[in-house]
PDB file of C-alpha atoms in Angstrom:
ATOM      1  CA  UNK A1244      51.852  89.452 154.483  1.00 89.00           C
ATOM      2  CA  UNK A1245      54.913  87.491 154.470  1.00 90.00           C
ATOM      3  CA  UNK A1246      55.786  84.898 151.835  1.00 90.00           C
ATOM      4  CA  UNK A1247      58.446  82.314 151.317  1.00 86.00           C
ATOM      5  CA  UNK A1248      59.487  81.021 147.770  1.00 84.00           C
ATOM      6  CA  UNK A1249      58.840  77.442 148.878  1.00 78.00           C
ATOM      7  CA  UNK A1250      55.490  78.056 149.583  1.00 80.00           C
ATOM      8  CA  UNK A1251      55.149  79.263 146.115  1.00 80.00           C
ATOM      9  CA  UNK A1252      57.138  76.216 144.140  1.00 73.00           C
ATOM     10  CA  UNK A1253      56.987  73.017 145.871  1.00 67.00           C
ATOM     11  CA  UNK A1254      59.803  71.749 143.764  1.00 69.00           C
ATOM     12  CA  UNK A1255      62.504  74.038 143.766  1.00 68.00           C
ATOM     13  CA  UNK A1256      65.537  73.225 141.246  1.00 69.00           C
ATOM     14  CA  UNK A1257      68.799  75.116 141.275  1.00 68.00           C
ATOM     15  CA  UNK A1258      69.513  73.293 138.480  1.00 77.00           C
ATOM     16  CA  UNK A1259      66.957  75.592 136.223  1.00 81.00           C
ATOM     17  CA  UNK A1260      67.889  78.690 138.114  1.00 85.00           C
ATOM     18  CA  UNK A1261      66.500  81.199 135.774  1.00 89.00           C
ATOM     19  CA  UNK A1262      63.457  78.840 134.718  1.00 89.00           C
ATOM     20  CA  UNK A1263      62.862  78.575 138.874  1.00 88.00           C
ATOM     21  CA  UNK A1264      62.650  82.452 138.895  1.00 91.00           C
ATOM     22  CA  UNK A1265      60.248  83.126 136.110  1.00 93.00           C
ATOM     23  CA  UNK A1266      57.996  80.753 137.395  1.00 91.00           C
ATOM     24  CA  UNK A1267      58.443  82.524 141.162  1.00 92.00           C
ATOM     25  CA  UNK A1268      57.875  85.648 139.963  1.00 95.00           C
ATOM     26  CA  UNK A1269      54.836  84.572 137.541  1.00 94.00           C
ATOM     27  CA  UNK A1270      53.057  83.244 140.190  1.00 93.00           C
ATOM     28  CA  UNK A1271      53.977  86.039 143.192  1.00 95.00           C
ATOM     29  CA  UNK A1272      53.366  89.211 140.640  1.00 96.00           C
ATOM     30  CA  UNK A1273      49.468  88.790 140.872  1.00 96.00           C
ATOM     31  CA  UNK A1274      50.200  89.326 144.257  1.00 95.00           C
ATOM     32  CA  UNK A1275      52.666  92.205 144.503  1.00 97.00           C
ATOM     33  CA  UNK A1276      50.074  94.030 141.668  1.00 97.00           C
ATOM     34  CA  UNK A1277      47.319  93.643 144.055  1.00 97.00           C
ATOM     35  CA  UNK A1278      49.625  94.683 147.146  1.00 96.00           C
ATOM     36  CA  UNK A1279      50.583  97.983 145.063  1.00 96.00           C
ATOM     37  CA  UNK A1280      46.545  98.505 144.987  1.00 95.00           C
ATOM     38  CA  UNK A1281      45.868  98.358 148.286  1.00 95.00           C
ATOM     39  CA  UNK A1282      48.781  99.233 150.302  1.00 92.00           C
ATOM     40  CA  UNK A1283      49.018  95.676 151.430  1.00 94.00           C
ATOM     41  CA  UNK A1284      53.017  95.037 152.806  1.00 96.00           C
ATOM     42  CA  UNK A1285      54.544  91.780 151.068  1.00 96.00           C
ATOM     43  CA  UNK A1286      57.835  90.690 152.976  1.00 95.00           C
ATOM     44  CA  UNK A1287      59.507  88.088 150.951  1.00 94.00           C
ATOM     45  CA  UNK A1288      60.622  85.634 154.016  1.00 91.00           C
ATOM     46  CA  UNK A1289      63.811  82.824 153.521  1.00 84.00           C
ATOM     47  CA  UNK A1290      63.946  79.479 155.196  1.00 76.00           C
ATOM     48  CA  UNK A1291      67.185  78.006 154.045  1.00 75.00           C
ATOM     49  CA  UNK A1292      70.612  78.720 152.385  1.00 76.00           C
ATOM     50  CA  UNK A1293      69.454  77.014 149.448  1.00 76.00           C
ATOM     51  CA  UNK A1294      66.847  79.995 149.021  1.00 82.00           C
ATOM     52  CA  UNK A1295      69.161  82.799 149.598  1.00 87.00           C
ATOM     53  CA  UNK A1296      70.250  83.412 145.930  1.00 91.00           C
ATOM     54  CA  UNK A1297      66.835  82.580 144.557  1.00 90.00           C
ATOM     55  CA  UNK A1298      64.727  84.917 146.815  1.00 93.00           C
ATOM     56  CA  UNK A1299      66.732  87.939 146.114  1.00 95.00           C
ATOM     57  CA  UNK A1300      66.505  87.175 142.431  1.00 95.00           C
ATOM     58  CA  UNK A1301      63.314  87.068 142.804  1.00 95.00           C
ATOM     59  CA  UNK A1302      62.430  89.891 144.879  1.00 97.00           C
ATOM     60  CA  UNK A1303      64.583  91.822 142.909  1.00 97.00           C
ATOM     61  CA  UNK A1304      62.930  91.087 139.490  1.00 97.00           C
ATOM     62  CA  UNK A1305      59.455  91.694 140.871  1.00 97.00           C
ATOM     63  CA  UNK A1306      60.529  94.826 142.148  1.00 97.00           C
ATOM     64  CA  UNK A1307      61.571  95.730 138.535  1.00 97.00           C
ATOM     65  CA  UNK A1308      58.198  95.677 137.185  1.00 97.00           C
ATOM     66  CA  UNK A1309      57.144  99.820 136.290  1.00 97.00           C
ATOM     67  CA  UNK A1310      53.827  98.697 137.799  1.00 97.00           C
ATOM     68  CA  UNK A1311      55.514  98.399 141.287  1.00 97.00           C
ATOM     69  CA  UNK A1312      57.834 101.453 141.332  1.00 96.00           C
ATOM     70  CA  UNK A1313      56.245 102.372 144.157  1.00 96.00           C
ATOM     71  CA  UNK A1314      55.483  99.337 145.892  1.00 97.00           C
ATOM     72  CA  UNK A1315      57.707  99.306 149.293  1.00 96.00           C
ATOM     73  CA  UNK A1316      57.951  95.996 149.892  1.00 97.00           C
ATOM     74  CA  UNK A1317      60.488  93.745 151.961  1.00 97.00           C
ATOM     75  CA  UNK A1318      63.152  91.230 152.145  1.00 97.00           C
ATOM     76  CA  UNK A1319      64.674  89.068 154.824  1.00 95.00           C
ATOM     77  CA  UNK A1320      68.358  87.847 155.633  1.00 95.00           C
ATOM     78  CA  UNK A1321      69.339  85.613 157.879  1.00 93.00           C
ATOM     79  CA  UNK A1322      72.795  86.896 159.890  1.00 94.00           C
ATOM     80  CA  UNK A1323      73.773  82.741 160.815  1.00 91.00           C
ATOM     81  CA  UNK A1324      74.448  82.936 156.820  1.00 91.00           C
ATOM     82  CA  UNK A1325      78.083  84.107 155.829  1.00 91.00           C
ATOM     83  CA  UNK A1326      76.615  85.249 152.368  1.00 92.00           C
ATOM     84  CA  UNK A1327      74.433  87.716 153.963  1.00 94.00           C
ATOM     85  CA  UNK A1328      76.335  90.649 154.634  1.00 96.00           C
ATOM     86  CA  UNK A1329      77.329  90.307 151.153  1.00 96.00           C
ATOM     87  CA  UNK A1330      73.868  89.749 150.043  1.00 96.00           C
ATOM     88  CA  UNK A1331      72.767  92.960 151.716  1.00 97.00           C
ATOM     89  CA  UNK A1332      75.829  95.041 150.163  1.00 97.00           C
ATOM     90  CA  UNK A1333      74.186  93.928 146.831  1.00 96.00           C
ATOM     91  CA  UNK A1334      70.239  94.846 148.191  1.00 97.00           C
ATOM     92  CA  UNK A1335      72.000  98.276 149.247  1.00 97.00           C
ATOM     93  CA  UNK A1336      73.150  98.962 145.625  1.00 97.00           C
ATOM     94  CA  UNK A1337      69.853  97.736 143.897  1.00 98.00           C
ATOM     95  CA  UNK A1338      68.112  99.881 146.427  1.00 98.00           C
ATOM     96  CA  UNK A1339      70.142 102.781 145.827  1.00 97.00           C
ATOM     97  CA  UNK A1340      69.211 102.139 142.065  1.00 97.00           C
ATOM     98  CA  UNK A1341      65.604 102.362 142.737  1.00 98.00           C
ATOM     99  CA  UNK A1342      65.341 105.002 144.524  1.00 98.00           C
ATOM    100  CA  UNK A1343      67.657 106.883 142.528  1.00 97.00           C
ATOM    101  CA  UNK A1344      65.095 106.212 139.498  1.00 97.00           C
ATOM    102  CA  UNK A1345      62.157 107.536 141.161  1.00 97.00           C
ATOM    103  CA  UNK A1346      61.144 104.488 142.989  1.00 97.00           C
ATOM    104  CA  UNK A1347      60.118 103.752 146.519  1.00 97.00           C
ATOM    105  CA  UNK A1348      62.851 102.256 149.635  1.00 97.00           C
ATOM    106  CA  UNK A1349      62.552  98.602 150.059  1.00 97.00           C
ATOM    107  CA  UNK A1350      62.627  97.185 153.703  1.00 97.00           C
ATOM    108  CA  UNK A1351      65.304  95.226 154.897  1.00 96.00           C
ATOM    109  CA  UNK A1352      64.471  92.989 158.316  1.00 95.00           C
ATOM    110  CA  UNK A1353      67.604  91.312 159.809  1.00 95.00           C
ATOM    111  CA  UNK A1354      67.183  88.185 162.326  1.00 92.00           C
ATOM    112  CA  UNK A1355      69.618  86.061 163.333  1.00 90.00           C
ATOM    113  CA  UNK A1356      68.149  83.148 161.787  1.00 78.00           C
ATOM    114  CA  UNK A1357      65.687  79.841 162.666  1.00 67.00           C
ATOM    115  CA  UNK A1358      66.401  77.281 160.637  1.00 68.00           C
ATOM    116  CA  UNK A1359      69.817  76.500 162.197  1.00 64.00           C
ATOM    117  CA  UNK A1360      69.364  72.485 163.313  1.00 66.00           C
ATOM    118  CA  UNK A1361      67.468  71.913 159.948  1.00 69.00           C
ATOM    119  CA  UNK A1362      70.239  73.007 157.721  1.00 66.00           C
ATOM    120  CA  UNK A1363      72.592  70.981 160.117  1.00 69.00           C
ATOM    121  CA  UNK A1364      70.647  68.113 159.338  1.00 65.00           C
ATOM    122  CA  UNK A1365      70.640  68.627 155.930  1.00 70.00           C
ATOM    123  CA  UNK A1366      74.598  68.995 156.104  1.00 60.00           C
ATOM    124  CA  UNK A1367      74.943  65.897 157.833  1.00 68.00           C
ATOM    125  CA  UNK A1368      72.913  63.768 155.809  1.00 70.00           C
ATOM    126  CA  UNK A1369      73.858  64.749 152.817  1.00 70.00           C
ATOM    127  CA  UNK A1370      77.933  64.670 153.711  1.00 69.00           C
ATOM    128  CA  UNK A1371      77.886  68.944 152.687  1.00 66.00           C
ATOM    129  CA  UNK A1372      79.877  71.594 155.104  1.00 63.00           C
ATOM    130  CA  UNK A1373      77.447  73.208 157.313  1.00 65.00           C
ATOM    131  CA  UNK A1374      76.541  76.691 155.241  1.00 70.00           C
ATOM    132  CA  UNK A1375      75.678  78.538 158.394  1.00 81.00           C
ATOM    133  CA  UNK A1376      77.961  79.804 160.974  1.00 83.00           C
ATOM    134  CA  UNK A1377      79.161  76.905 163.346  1.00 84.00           C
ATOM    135  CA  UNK A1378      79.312  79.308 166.595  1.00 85.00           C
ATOM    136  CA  UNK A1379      76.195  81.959 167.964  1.00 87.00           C
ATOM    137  CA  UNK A1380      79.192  84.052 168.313  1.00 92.00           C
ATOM    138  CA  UNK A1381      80.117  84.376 164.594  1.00 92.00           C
ATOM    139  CA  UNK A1382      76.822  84.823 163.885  1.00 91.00           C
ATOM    140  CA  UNK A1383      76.232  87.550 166.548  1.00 93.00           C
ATOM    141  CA  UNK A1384      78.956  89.468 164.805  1.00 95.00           C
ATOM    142  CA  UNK A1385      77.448  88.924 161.337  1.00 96.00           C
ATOM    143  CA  UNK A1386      74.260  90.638 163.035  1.00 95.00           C
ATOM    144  CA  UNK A1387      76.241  93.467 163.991  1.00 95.00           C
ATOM    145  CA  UNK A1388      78.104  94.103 161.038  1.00 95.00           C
ATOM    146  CA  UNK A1389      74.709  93.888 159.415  1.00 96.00           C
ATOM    147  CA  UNK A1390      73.598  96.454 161.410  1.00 95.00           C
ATOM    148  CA  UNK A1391      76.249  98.770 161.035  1.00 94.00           C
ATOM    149  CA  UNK A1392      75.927  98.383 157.400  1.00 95.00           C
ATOM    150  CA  UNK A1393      72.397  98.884 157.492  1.00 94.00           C
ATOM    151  CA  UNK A1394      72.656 102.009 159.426  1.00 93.00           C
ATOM    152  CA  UNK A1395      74.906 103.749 156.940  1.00 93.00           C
ATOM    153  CA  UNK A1396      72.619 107.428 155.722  1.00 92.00           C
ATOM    154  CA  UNK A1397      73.380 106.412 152.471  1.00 92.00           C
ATOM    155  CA  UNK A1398      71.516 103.103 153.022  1.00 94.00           C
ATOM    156  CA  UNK A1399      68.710 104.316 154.973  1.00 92.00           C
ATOM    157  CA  UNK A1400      68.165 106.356 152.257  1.00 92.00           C
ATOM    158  CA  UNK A1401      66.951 103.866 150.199  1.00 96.00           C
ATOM    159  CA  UNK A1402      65.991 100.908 152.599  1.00 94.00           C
ATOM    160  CA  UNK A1403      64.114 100.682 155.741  1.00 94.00           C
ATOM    161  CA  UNK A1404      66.384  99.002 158.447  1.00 93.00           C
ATOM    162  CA  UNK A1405      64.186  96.503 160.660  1.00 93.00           C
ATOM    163  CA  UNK A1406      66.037  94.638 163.662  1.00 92.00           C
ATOM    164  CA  UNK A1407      64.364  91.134 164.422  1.00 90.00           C
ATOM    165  CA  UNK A1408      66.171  89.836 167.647  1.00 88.00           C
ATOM    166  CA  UNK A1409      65.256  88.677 170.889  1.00 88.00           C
ATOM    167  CA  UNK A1410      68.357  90.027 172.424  1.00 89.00           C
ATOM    168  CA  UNK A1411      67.477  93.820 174.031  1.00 93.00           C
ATOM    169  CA  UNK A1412      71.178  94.463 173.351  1.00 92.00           C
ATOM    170  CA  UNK A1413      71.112  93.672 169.638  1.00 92.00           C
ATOM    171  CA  UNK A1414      67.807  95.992 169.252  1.00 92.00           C
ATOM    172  CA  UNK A1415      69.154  98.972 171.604  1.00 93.00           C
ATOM    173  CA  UNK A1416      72.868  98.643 169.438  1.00 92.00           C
ATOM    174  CA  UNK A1417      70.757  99.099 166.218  1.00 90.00           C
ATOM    175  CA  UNK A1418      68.854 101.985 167.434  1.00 90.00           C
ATOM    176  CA  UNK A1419      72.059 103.743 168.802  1.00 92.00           C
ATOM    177  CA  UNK A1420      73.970 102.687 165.418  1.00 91.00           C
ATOM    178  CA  UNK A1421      70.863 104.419 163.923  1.00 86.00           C
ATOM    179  CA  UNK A1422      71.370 107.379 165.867  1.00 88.00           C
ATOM    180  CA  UNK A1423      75.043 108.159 164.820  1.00 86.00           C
ATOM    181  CA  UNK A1424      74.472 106.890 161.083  1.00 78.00           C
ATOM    182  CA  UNK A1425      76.154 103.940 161.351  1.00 70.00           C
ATOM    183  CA  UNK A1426      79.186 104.580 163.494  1.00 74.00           C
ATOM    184  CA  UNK A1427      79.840 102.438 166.035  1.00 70.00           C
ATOM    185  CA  UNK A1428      79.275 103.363 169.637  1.00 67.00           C
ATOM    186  CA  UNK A1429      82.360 101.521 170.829  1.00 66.00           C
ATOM    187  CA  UNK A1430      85.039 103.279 168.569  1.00 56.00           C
TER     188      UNK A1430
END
């Protein structure tokens, strides 16, 4: 099952960060708790930069819960966003965390991102710098510092790498990256 935040809260307000998360993670827990009965996999999906803070906050916090310890559940990050690399160094410590408690690996899934032409949109309209990469090639090499990261033993550890690309190169450099723990083929 795969789930964004704005399909949970219609109106989303960064304003009432904290207030936006409760009431995320109020209405998603029935969910997760059911998920942790069943065996059901919940991937917690992002559309837009806007979401990027919020959804980890979120998945985080539900993942918290002592009911779903062993829930292995997943999160998304978009490469086109600068943020994420640092966004997944922070998922790789929190994961690292849990499963150093006792608790299960999270999943990690890595695309290059969709949403691309909406957030330029929303730039331009609303007179903001783009918060994606401007170039495929900057985000390309997001994806495969991403990877690299993501490959690390110490991070497979604790959270299940998945590659989303369309590119064969991008999914055979992850698996090879894999292979050799992270190292880069290339040097």
């Amino acid at each position: 099952v795969s789930v964004k935040v704005s399909a949970i809260v219609s109106h989303i307000s960064m304003w009432a960060f904290a207030e936006t998360v409760d009431t995320v993670v109020e209405r998603l827990l029935p969910l997760y708790l059911s998920a942790a009965e069943d065996g059901t996999f919940i991937n917690l999906d992002m559309e837009e930069y806007r979401d990027l803070d919020l959804t980890i906050a979120v998945f985080t916090r539900l993942l918290e819960d002592p009911r779903l310890v062993d829930l292995e559940a997943g999160i998304v990050l978009q490469a086109y966003l600068p943020d994420a690399l640092a966004m997944q160094q922070q998922l790789n410590t929190w994961a690292r965390d849990r499963v150093a408690a006792g608790g299960a690996p999270i999943r990690l899934r890595i695309v290059k991102g969709a949403n691309m032409e909406m957030e330029r949109v929303e730039a331009s309209l609303r007179g903001w710098p783009q918060a994606p990469f401007k170039t495929k090639l900057e985000t390309d090499a997001n994806f495969k510092r991403m990877l690299r990261l993501g490959t690390r033993p110490e991070n497979l550890q604790a959270m299940r790498l998945g590659v989303a690309s369309h590119n064969l190169f991008d999914l055979a450099y992850g698996l090879v990256l894999a292979a050799r723990g992270g190292e880069n083929p290339s040097g």
